[in-house]
PDB file of C-alpha atoms in Angstrom:
ATOM      1  CA  MET A 115      46.343 -40.577  13.062  1.00  0.00           C
ATOM      2  CA  PHE A 116      43.825 -38.154  11.569  1.00  0.00           C
ATOM      3  CA  ASN A 117      45.437 -35.171  13.267  1.00  0.00           C
ATOM      4  CA  PHE A 118      48.898 -36.035  11.933  1.00  0.00           C
ATOM      5  CA  GLY A 119      47.696 -35.871   8.345  1.00  0.00           C
ATOM      6  CA  TYR A 120      44.886 -33.306   8.338  1.00  0.00           C
ATOM      7  CA  PRO A 121      46.062 -29.745   7.544  1.00  0.00           C
ATOM      8  CA  MET A 122      44.400 -28.156  10.570  1.00  0.00           C
ATOM      9  CA  ARG A 123      46.115 -24.781  10.185  1.00  0.00           C
ATOM     10  CA  ARG A 124      45.584 -24.425   6.423  1.00  0.00           C
ATOM     11  CA  ARG A 125      43.051 -21.792   5.379  1.00  0.00           C
ATOM     12  CA  ASN A 126      40.564 -22.359   2.561  1.00  0.00           C
ATOM     13  CA  GLY A 127      40.547 -18.731   1.468  1.00  0.00           C
ATOM     14  CA  LYS A 128      41.989 -15.351   2.428  1.00  0.00           C
ATOM     15  CA  ASP A 129      38.588 -13.842   3.267  1.00  0.00           C
ATOM     16  CA  GLU A 130      37.459 -16.789   5.389  1.00  0.00           C
ATOM     17  CA  SER A 131      36.084 -15.710   8.794  1.00  0.00           C
ATOM     18  CA  VAL A 132      37.028 -17.338  12.101  1.00  0.00           C
ATOM     19  CA  PHE A 133      33.681 -19.127  12.228  1.00  0.00           C
ATOM     20  CA  GLN A 134      33.891 -20.340   8.631  1.00  0.00           C
ATOM     21  CA  PHE A 135      37.364 -21.716   9.346  1.00  0.00           C
ATOM     22  CA  LEU A 136      36.144 -23.320  12.579  1.00  0.00           C
ATOM     23  CA  GLY A 137      33.043 -24.731  10.905  1.00  0.00           C
ATOM     24  CA  THR A 138      34.934 -26.479   8.134  1.00  0.00           C
ATOM     25  CA  LYS A 139      37.504 -27.958  10.514  1.00  0.00           C
ATOM     26  CA  LEU A 140      34.834 -29.079  13.006  1.00  0.00           C
ATOM     27  CA  ALA A 141      32.702 -30.659  10.279  1.00  0.00           C
ATOM     28  CA  VAL A 142      35.569 -32.866   9.145  1.00  0.00           C
ATOM     29  CA  GLY A 143      36.950 -33.568  12.628  1.00  0.00           C
ATOM     30  CA  THR A 144      33.542 -34.397  14.090  1.00  0.00           C
ATOM     31  CA  GLY A 145      32.685 -36.719  11.221  1.00  0.00           C
ATOM     32  CA  VAL A 146      35.972 -38.569  11.570  1.00  0.00           C
ATOM     33  CA  ALA A 147      35.674 -38.856  15.374  1.00  0.00           C
ATOM     34  CA  VAL A 148      32.100 -40.153  15.314  1.00  0.00           C
ATOM     35  CA  ALA A 149      32.791 -42.612  12.487  1.00  0.00           C
ATOM     36  CA  MET A 150      35.903 -43.886  14.240  1.00  0.00           C
ATOM     37  CA  ALA A 151      34.028 -44.292  17.542  1.00  0.00           C
ATOM     38  CA  VAL A 152      31.159 -46.221  15.966  1.00  0.00           C
ATOM     39  CA  VAL A 153      33.499 -48.517  14.032  1.00  0.00           C
ATOM     40  CA  GLU A 154      35.709 -49.071  17.071  1.00  0.00           C
ATOM     41  CA  ALA A 155      32.823 -49.854  19.435  1.00  0.00           C
ATOM     42  CA  THR A 156      31.214 -52.155  16.885  1.00  0.00           C
ATOM     43  CA  LEU A 157      34.443 -54.077  16.271  1.00  0.00           C
ATOM     44  CA  ILE A 158      35.141 -54.415  19.984  1.00  0.00           C
ATOM     45  CA  MET A 159      31.720 -55.971  20.534  1.00  0.00           C
ATOM     46  CA  ALA A 160      32.014 -58.097  17.380  1.00  0.00           C
ATOM     47  CA  PHE A 161      35.215 -59.615  18.752  1.00  0.00           C
ATOM     48  CA  GLY A 162      33.438 -60.722  21.895  1.00  0.00           C
ATOM     49  CA  LEU A 163      33.276 -57.971  24.496  1.00  0.00           C
ATOM     50  CA  ASP A 164      30.119 -58.489  26.546  1.00  0.00           C
ATOM     51  CA  VAL A 165      28.460 -55.094  27.076  1.00  0.00           C
ATOM     52  CA  ASN A 166      25.564 -54.728  29.536  1.00  0.00           C
ATOM     53  CA  HIS A 167      24.427 -51.345  28.172  1.00  0.00           C
ATOM     54  CA  VAL A 168      25.146 -51.108  24.445  1.00  0.00           C
ATOM     55  CA  ALA A 169      23.722 -47.586  23.962  1.00  0.00           C
ATOM     56  CA  ALA A 170      25.789 -46.272  26.883  1.00  0.00           C
ATOM     57  CA  PHE A 171      28.885 -47.993  25.467  1.00  0.00           C
ATOM     58  CA  TYR A 172      28.410 -46.280  22.105  1.00  0.00           C
ATOM     59  CA  GLY A 173      27.591 -42.987  23.823  1.00  0.00           C
ATOM     60  CA  ILE A 174      30.730 -42.954  25.987  1.00  0.00           C
ATOM     61  CA  THR A 175      32.853 -44.029  23.025  1.00  0.00           C
ATOM     62  CA  ILE A 176      31.505 -41.209  20.845  1.00  0.00           C
ATOM     63  CA  LEU A 177      31.729 -38.634  23.635  1.00  0.00           C
ATOM     64  CA  PHE A 178      35.330 -39.542  24.441  1.00  0.00           C
ATOM     65  CA  ALA A 179      36.226 -39.525  20.731  1.00  0.00           C
ATOM     66  CA  LEU A 180      34.788 -36.017  20.366  1.00  0.00           C
ATOM     67  CA  ALA A 181      36.488 -34.700  23.513  1.00  0.00           C
ATOM     68  CA  ALA A 182      39.819 -36.211  22.433  1.00  0.00           C
ATOM     69  CA  GLN A 183      39.432 -34.985  18.850  1.00  0.00           C
ATOM     70  CA  TYR A 184      38.553 -31.420  19.832  1.00  0.00           C
ATOM     71  CA  LEU A 185      41.337 -31.257  22.431  1.00  0.00           C
ATOM     72  CA  THR A 186      43.843 -32.489  19.859  1.00  0.00           C
ATOM     73  CA  MET A 187      42.545 -30.051  17.237  1.00  0.00           C
ATOM     74  CA  LEU A 188      42.846 -27.177  19.736  1.00  0.00           C
ATOM     75  CA  LEU A 189      46.406 -28.060  20.657  1.00  0.00           C
ATOM     76  CA  ASN A 190      47.277 -28.493  16.964  1.00  0.00           C
ATOM     77  CA  LEU A 191      45.905 -25.025  16.197  1.00  0.00           C
ATOM     78  CA  ALA A 192      47.636 -23.445  19.170  1.00  0.00           C
ATOM     79  CA  PHE A 193      51.015 -25.203  18.996  1.00  0.00           C
ATOM     80  CA  ASN A 194      51.146 -26.705  15.490  1.00  0.00           C
ATOM     81  CA  ARG A 195      52.537 -30.256  15.321  1.00  0.00           C
ATOM     82  CA  VAL A 196      53.967 -30.063  18.851  1.00  0.00           C
ATOM     83  CA  GLY A 197      50.366 -29.756  20.066  1.00  0.00           C
ATOM     84  CA  ILE A 198      49.542 -33.186  18.649  1.00  0.00           C
ATOM     85  CA  PHE A 199      52.276 -34.749  20.779  1.00  0.00           C
ATOM     86  CA  ILE A 200      51.076 -32.846  23.851  1.00  0.00           C
ATOM     87  CA  ALA A 201      47.565 -34.173  23.212  1.00  0.00           C
ATOM     88  CA  LEU A 202      48.896 -37.678  22.701  1.00  0.00           C
ATOM     89  CA  ALA A 203      50.590 -37.534  26.097  1.00  0.00           C
ATOM     90  CA  LEU A 204      47.460 -36.142  27.783  1.00  0.00           C
ATOM     91  CA  LEU A 205      45.181 -38.722  26.216  1.00  0.00           C
ATOM     92  CA  THR A 206      47.305 -41.803  26.793  1.00  0.00           C
ATOM     93  CA  LEU A 207      48.982 -41.296  30.163  1.00  0.00           C
ATOM     94  CA  SER A 208      48.600 -44.332  32.356  1.00  0.00           C
ATOM     95  CA  GLY A 209      47.567 -42.064  35.222  1.00  0.00           C
ATOM     96  CA  SER A 210      43.925 -42.307  34.192  1.00  0.00           C
ATOM     97  CA  GLY A 211      43.369 -45.440  36.268  1.00  0.00           C
ATOM     98  CA  GLY A 212      42.578 -47.689  33.331  1.00  0.00           C
ATOM     99  CA  LEU A 213      45.897 -49.440  32.873  1.00  0.00           C
ATOM    100  CA  PHE A 214      46.914 -49.537  36.531  1.00  0.00           C
ATOM    101  CA  PRO A 215      44.821 -48.940  39.664  1.00  0.00           C
ATOM    102  CA  ALA A 216      45.259 -45.364  40.907  1.00  0.00           C
ATOM    103  CA  GLU A 217      46.730 -46.656  44.176  1.00  0.00           C
ATOM    104  CA  THR A 218      49.683 -48.261  42.364  1.00  0.00           C
ATOM    105  CA  ILE A 219      50.786 -45.321  40.219  1.00  0.00           C
ATOM    106  CA  SER A 220      53.304 -42.667  41.146  1.00  0.00           C
ATOM    107  CA  PRO A 221      52.117 -39.544  43.000  1.00  0.00           C
ATOM    108  CA  LEU A 222      52.757 -37.445  39.863  1.00  0.00           C
ATOM    109  CA  TYR A 223      50.363 -39.501  37.746  1.00  0.00           C
ATOM    110  CA  GLU A 224      47.898 -39.795  40.605  1.00  0.00           C
ATOM    111  CA  SER A 225      47.733 -35.991  40.921  1.00  0.00           C
ATOM    112  CA  MET A 226      47.200 -35.640  37.153  1.00  0.00           C
ATOM    113  CA  GLN A 227      44.454 -38.276  37.019  1.00  0.00           C
ATOM    114  CA  LYS A 228      41.560 -35.871  37.577  1.00  0.00           C
ATOM    115  CA  PHE A 229      42.683 -33.758  34.589  1.00  0.00           C
ATOM    116  CA  LEU A 230      42.869 -36.595  32.055  1.00  0.00           C
ATOM    117  CA  PRO A 231      39.850 -37.163  29.790  1.00  0.00           C
ATOM    118  CA  MET A 232      40.552 -40.895  29.727  1.00  0.00           C
ATOM    119  CA  THR A 233      39.811 -41.090  33.468  1.00  0.00           C
ATOM    120  CA  TYR A 234      36.226 -40.072  32.826  1.00  0.00           C
ATOM    121  CA  ALA A 235      35.836 -42.305  29.777  1.00  0.00           C
ATOM    122  CA  ILE A 236      37.014 -45.278  31.844  1.00  0.00           C
ATOM    123  CA  ASN A 237      34.442 -44.503  34.535  1.00  0.00           C
ATOM    124  CA  GLY A 238      31.719 -44.428  31.901  1.00  0.00           C
ATOM    125  CA  TYR A 239      32.952 -47.656  30.343  1.00  0.00           C
ATOM    126  CA  ARG A 240      32.905 -49.428  33.705  1.00  0.00           C
ATOM    127  CA  GLU A 241      29.228 -48.671  34.097  1.00  0.00           C
ATOM    128  CA  ALA A 242      28.340 -49.475  30.465  1.00  0.00           C
ATOM    129  CA  LEU A 243      30.174 -52.787  30.574  1.00  0.00           C
ATOM    130  CA  THR A 244      29.374 -54.119  34.016  1.00  0.00           C
ATOM    131  CA  ASP A 245      27.124 -51.853  36.097  1.00  0.00           C
ATOM    132  CA  GLY A 246      30.293 -51.445  38.124  1.00  0.00           C
ATOM    133  CA  ILE A 247      29.934 -47.932  39.547  1.00  0.00           C
ATOM    134  CA  ALA A 248      27.259 -45.537  40.683  1.00  0.00           C
ATOM    135  CA  SER A 249      25.248 -43.624  38.099  1.00  0.00           C
ATOM    136  CA  GLY A 250      26.298 -40.338  39.732  1.00  0.00           C
ATOM    137  CA  THR A 251      29.893 -41.097  38.795  1.00  0.00           C
ATOM    138  CA  VAL A 252      28.834 -41.758  35.215  1.00  0.00           C
ATOM    139  CA  ILE A 253      26.888 -38.492  35.040  1.00  0.00           C
ATOM    140  CA  THR A 254      29.911 -36.629  36.394  1.00  0.00           C
ATOM    141  CA  SER A 255      32.095 -38.333  33.783  1.00  0.00           C
ATOM    142  CA  ILE A 256      29.708 -37.393  30.971  1.00  0.00           C
ATOM    143  CA  VAL A 257      29.540 -33.774  32.142  1.00  0.00           C
ATOM    144  CA  ILE A 258      33.325 -33.488  32.348  1.00  0.00           C
ATOM    145  CA  LEU A 259      33.816 -34.994  28.862  1.00  0.00           C
ATOM    146  CA  VAL A 260      31.226 -32.543  27.480  1.00  0.00           C
ATOM    147  CA  VAL A 261      32.970 -29.648  29.249  1.00  0.00           C
ATOM    148  CA  ILE A 262      36.345 -30.709  27.787  1.00  0.00           C
ATOM    149  CA  ALA A 263      34.805 -30.847  24.302  1.00  0.00           C
ATOM    150  CA  VAL A 264      33.010 -27.490  24.616  1.00  0.00           C
ATOM    151  CA  LEU A 265      36.005 -25.697  26.145  1.00  0.00           C
ATOM    152  CA  SER A 266      38.273 -27.083  23.443  1.00  0.00           C
ATOM    153  CA  VAL A 267      35.969 -25.783  20.713  1.00  0.00           C
ATOM    154  CA  ALA A 268      35.589 -22.415  22.466  1.00  0.00           C
ATOM    155  CA  LEU A 269      39.362 -22.045  22.792  1.00  0.00           C
ATOM    156  CA  MET A 270      39.809 -22.840  19.102  1.00  0.00           C
ATOM    157  CA  ILE A 271      38.185 -19.466  18.316  1.00  0.00           C
ATOM    158  CA  PRO A 272      41.026 -17.265  19.624  1.00  0.00           C
ATOM    159  CA  ALA A 273      43.616 -19.685  18.196  1.00  0.00           C
ATOM    160  CA  ILE A 274      42.013 -19.401  14.754  1.00  0.00           C
ATOM    161  CA  GLY A 275      41.695 -15.631  15.189  1.00  0.00           C
ATOM    162  CA  TYR A 276      45.432 -15.478  15.775  1.00  0.00           C
ATOM    163  CA  LEU A 277      46.139 -17.557  12.663  1.00  0.00           C
ATOM    164  CA  ILE A 278      43.830 -15.463  10.500  1.00  0.00           C
ATOM    165  CA  GLY A 279      45.085 -12.207  12.000  1.00  0.00           C
ATOM    166  CA  SER A 280      48.652 -13.090  11.155  1.00  0.00           C
ATOM    167  CA  ASP A 281      47.781 -13.195   7.435  1.00  0.00           C
ATOM    168  CA  GLY A 282      48.755 -16.821   7.017  1.00  0.00           C
ATOM    169  CA  GLU A 283      52.193 -16.237   8.459  1.00  0.00           C
ATOM    170  CA  HIS A 284      51.673 -19.175  10.858  1.00  0.00           C
ATOM    171  CA  SER A 285      49.566 -21.421   8.639  1.00  0.00           C
ATOM    172  CA  GLU A 286      50.730 -24.520   6.807  1.00  0.00           C
ATOM    173  CA  GLU A 287      51.687 -24.145   3.192  1.00  0.00           C
TER     174      GLU A 287
END
């Protein structure tokens, strides 16, 4: 919901640099993602979810929130409001193996599974909740979520450069 209402493409000033623009957007987006993740994880446990590894549960929740937030922010910068819907599809597709076992989904979703951030969050959650998978899988999941977050932030730089270079022609009014 944050990304539907936050003016991601609006500039604070005409002489704002790419990194000033990025810094202000990341400060707000990161704060919202972390706060949302902490509240969500806390409420889930308060309503009765038994978690074997509470710190890991919070960690995966925060990491997924950041990866999802940064990916959505990138797509919003690059494609305006259409990017939010692209991100929504990427982040909620049932091909991640969380809603249905991978063996029961169509070949299209099964082939996309390894590219969906939710796949790696689910793997981390399985370990945090139940000790259900090997720690190597969890480490791989953490690394991939970090890579998604870092790449998303890195790719925001040229997207912002394009917005700034166009003299506000493509920014929100």
